[in-house]
PDB file of C-alpha atoms in Angstrom:
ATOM      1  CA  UNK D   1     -26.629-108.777 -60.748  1.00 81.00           C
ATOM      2  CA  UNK D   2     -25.528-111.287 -63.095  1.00 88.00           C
ATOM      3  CA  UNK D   3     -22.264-112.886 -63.096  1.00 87.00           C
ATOM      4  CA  UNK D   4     -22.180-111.380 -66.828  1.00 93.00           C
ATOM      5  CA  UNK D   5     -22.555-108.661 -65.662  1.00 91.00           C
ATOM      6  CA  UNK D   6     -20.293-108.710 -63.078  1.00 92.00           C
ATOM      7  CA  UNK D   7     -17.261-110.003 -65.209  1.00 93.00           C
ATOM      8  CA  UNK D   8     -18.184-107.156 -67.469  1.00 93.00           C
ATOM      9  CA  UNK D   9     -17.282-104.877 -64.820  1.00 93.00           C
ATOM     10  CA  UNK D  10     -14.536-106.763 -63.823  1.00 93.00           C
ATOM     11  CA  UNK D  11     -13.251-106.169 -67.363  1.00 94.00           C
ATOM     12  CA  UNK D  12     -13.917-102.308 -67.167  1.00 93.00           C
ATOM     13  CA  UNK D  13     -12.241-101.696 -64.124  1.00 94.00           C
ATOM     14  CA  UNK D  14      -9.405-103.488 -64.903  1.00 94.00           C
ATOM     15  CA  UNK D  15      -9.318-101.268 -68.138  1.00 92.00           C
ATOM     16  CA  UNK D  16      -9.737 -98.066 -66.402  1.00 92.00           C
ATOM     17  CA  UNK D  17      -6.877 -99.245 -63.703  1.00 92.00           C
ATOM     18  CA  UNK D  18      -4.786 -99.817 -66.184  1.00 91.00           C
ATOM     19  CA  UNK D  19      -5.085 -96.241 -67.888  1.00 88.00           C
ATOM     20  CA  UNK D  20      -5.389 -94.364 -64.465  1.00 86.00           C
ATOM     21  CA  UNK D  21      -1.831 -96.270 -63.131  1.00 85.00           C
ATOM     22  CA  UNK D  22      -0.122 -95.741 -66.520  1.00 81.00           C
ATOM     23  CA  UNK D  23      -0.447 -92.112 -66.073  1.00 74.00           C
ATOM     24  CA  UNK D  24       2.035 -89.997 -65.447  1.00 72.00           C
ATOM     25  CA  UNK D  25       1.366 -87.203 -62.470  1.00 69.00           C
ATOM     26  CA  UNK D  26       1.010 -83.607 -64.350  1.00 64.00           C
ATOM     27  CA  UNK D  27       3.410 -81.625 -63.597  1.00 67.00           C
ATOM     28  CA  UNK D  28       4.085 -77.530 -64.862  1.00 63.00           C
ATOM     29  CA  UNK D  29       6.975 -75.923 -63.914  1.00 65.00           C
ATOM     30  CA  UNK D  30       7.201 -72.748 -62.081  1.00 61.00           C
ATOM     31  CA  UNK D  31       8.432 -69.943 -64.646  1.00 56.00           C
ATOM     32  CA  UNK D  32       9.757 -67.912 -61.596  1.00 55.00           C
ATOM     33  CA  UNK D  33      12.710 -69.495 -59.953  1.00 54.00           C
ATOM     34  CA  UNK D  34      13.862 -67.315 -57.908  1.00 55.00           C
ATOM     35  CA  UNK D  35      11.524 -64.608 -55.261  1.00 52.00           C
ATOM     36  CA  UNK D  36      14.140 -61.904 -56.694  1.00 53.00           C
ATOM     37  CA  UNK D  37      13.033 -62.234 -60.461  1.00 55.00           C
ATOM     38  CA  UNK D  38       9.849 -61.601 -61.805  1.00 52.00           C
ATOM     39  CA  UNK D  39      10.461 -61.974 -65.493  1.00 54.00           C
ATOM     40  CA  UNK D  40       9.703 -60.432 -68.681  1.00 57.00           C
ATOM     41  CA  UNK D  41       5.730 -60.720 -68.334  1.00 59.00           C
ATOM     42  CA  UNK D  42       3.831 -60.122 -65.613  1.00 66.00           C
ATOM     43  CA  UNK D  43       0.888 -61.858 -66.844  1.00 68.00           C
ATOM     44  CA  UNK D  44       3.100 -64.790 -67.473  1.00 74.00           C
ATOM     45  CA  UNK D  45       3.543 -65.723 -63.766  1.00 73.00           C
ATOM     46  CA  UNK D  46      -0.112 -65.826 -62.592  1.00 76.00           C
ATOM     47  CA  UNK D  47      -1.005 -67.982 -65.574  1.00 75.00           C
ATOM     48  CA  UNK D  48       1.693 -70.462 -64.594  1.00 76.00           C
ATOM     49  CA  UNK D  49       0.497 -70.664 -60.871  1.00 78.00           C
ATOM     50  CA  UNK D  50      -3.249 -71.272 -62.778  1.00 80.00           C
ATOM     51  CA  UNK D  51      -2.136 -74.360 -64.443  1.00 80.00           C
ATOM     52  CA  UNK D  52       0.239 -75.425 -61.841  1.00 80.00           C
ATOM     53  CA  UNK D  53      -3.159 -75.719 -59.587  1.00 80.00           C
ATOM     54  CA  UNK D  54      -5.330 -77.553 -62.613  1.00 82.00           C
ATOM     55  CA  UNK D  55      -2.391 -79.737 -62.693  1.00 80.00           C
ATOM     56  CA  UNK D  56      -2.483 -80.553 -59.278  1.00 81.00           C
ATOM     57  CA  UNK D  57      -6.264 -80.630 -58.881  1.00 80.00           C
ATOM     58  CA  UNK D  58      -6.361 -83.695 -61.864  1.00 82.00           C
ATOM     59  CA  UNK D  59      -3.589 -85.234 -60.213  1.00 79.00           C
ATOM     60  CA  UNK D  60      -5.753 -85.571 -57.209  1.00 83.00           C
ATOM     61  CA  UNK D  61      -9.005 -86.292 -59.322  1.00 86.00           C
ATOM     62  CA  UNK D  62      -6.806 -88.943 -60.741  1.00 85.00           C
ATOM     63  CA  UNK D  63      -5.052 -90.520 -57.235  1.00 87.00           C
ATOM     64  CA  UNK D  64      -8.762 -90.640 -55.844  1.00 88.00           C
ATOM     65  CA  UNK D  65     -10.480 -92.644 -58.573  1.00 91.00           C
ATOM     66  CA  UNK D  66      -7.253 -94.750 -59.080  1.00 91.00           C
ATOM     67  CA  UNK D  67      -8.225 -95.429 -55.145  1.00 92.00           C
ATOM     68  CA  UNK D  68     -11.801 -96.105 -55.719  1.00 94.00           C
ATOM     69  CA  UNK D  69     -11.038 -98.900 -58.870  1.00 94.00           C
ATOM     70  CA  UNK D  70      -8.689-100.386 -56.348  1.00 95.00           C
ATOM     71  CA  UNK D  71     -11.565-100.622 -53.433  1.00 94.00           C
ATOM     72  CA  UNK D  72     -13.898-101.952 -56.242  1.00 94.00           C
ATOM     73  CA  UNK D  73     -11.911-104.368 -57.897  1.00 95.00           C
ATOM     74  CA  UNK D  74     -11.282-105.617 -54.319  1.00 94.00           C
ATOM     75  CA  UNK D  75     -14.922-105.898 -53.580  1.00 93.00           C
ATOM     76  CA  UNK D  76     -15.213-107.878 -56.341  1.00 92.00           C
ATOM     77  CA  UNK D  77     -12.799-110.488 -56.044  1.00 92.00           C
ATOM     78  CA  UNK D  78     -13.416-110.901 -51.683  1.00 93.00           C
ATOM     79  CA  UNK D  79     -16.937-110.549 -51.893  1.00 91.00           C
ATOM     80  CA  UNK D  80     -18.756-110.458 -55.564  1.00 90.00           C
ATOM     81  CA  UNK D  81     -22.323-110.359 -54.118  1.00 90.00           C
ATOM     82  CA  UNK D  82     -22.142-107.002 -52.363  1.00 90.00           C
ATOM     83  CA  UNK D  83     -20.664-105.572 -55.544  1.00 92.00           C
ATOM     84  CA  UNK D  84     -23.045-102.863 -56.709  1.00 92.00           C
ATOM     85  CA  UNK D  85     -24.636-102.321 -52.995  1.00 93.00           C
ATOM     86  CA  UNK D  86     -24.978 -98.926 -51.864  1.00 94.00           C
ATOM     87  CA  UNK D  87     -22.216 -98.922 -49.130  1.00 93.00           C
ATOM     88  CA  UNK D  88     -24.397 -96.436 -47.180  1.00 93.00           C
ATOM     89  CA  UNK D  89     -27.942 -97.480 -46.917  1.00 93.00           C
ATOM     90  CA  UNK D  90     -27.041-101.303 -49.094  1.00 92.00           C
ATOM     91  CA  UNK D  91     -29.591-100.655 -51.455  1.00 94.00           C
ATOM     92  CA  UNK D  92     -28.697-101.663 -55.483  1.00 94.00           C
ATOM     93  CA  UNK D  93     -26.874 -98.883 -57.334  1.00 94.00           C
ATOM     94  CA  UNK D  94     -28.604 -98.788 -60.574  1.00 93.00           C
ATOM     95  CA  UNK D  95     -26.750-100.499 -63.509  1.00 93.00           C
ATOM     96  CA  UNK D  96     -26.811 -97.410 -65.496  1.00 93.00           C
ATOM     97  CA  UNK D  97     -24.818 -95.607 -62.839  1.00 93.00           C
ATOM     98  CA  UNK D  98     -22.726 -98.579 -62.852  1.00 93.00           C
ATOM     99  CA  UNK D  99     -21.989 -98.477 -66.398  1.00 93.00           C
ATOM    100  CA  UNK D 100     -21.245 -95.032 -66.206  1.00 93.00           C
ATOM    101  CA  UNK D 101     -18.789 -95.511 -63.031  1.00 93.00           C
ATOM    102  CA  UNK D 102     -18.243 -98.876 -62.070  1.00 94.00           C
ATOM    103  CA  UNK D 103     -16.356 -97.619 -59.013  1.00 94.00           C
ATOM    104  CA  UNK D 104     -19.462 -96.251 -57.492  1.00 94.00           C
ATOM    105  CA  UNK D 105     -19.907 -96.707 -53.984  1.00 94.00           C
ATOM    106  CA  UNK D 106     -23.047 -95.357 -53.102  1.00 95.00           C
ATOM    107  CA  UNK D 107     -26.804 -94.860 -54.992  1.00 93.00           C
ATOM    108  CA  UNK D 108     -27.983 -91.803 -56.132  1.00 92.00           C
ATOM    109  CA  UNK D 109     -29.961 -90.953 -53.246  1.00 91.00           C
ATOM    110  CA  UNK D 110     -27.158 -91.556 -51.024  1.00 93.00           C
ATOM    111  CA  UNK D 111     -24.506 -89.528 -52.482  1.00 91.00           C
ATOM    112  CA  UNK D 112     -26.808 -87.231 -52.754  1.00 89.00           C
ATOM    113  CA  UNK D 113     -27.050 -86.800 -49.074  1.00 89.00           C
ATOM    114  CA  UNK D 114     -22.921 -87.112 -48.652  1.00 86.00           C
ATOM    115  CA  UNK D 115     -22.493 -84.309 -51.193  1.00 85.00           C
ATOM    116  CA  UNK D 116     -24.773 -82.212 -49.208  1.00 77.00           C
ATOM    117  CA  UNK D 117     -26.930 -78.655 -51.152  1.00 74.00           C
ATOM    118  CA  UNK D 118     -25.887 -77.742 -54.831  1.00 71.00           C
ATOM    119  CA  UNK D 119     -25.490 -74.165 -55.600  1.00 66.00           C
ATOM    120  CA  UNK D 120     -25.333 -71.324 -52.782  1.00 67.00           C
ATOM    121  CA  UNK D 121     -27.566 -70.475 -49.795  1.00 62.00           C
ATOM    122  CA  UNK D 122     -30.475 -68.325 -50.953  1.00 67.00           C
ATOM    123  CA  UNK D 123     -30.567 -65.529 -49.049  1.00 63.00           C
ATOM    124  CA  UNK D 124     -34.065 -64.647 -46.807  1.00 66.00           C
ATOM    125  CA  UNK D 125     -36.392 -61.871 -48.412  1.00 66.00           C
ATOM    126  CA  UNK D 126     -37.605 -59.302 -46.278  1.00 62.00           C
ATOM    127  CA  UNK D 127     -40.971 -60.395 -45.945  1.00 65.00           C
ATOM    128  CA  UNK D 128     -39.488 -63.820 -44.388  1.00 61.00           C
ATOM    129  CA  UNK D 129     -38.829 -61.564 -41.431  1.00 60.00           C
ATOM    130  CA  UNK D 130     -41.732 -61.419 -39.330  1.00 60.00           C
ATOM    131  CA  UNK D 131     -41.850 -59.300 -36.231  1.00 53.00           C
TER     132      UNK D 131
END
């Protein structure tokens, strides 16, 4: 990687920690107050508790990226040569991947591995089952 390059993702990251740490955490409040009351609309409540949990699922998205721009901005100021290094097996992370997230920390094949099998367990067919 060039050092172009390199300040180019410096540049990035500082961008994208400066939009992630100028959010504000999402917050909804509950529209049942009290365990006694259960309002004018039922369908009102379950709604609430839906967005209350998408709230609180982007404020974690958020918190763990903010994290992982921290830990790459860090890389690059200690140690600029290992930046864009798989972490895992220290391979180069592709610059398109890069580009894309430049707080990558592993290569494709790698995170592949750490995410683990998309999509559910097939289930056997009969004929699997010999006897």
């Amino acid at each position: 990687m060039t050092p172009k390059q390199r300040e180019d993702f410096l540049q990035q990251l500082l961008a994208l920690h400066a939009e992630l740490s100028g959010k504000t955490p999402l917050r909804i409040e509950p529209n049942r107050t009290d365990e006694a009351r259960v309002g004018g609309d039922e369908d009102e409540q379950p709604l609430n508790e839906m967005m209350q949990t998408i709230a609180s699922s982007r404020n974690r998205n958020t918190d763990g990226t903010l994290a992982r721009v921290v830990k790459a901005l860090g890389k690059l100021r200690e140690d600029p040569d290992s930046f864009g290094e798989c972490e895992e097996c220290g391979d180069e992370i592709p610059l398109g991947r890069l580009k894309a997230m430049p707080y990558a920390e592993f290569c494709v094949a790698c995170q592949n591995n750490k995410d683990g099998p998309k999509g559910p367990v097939r289930r056997k067919h009969l004929t699997d089952y010999k006897g």
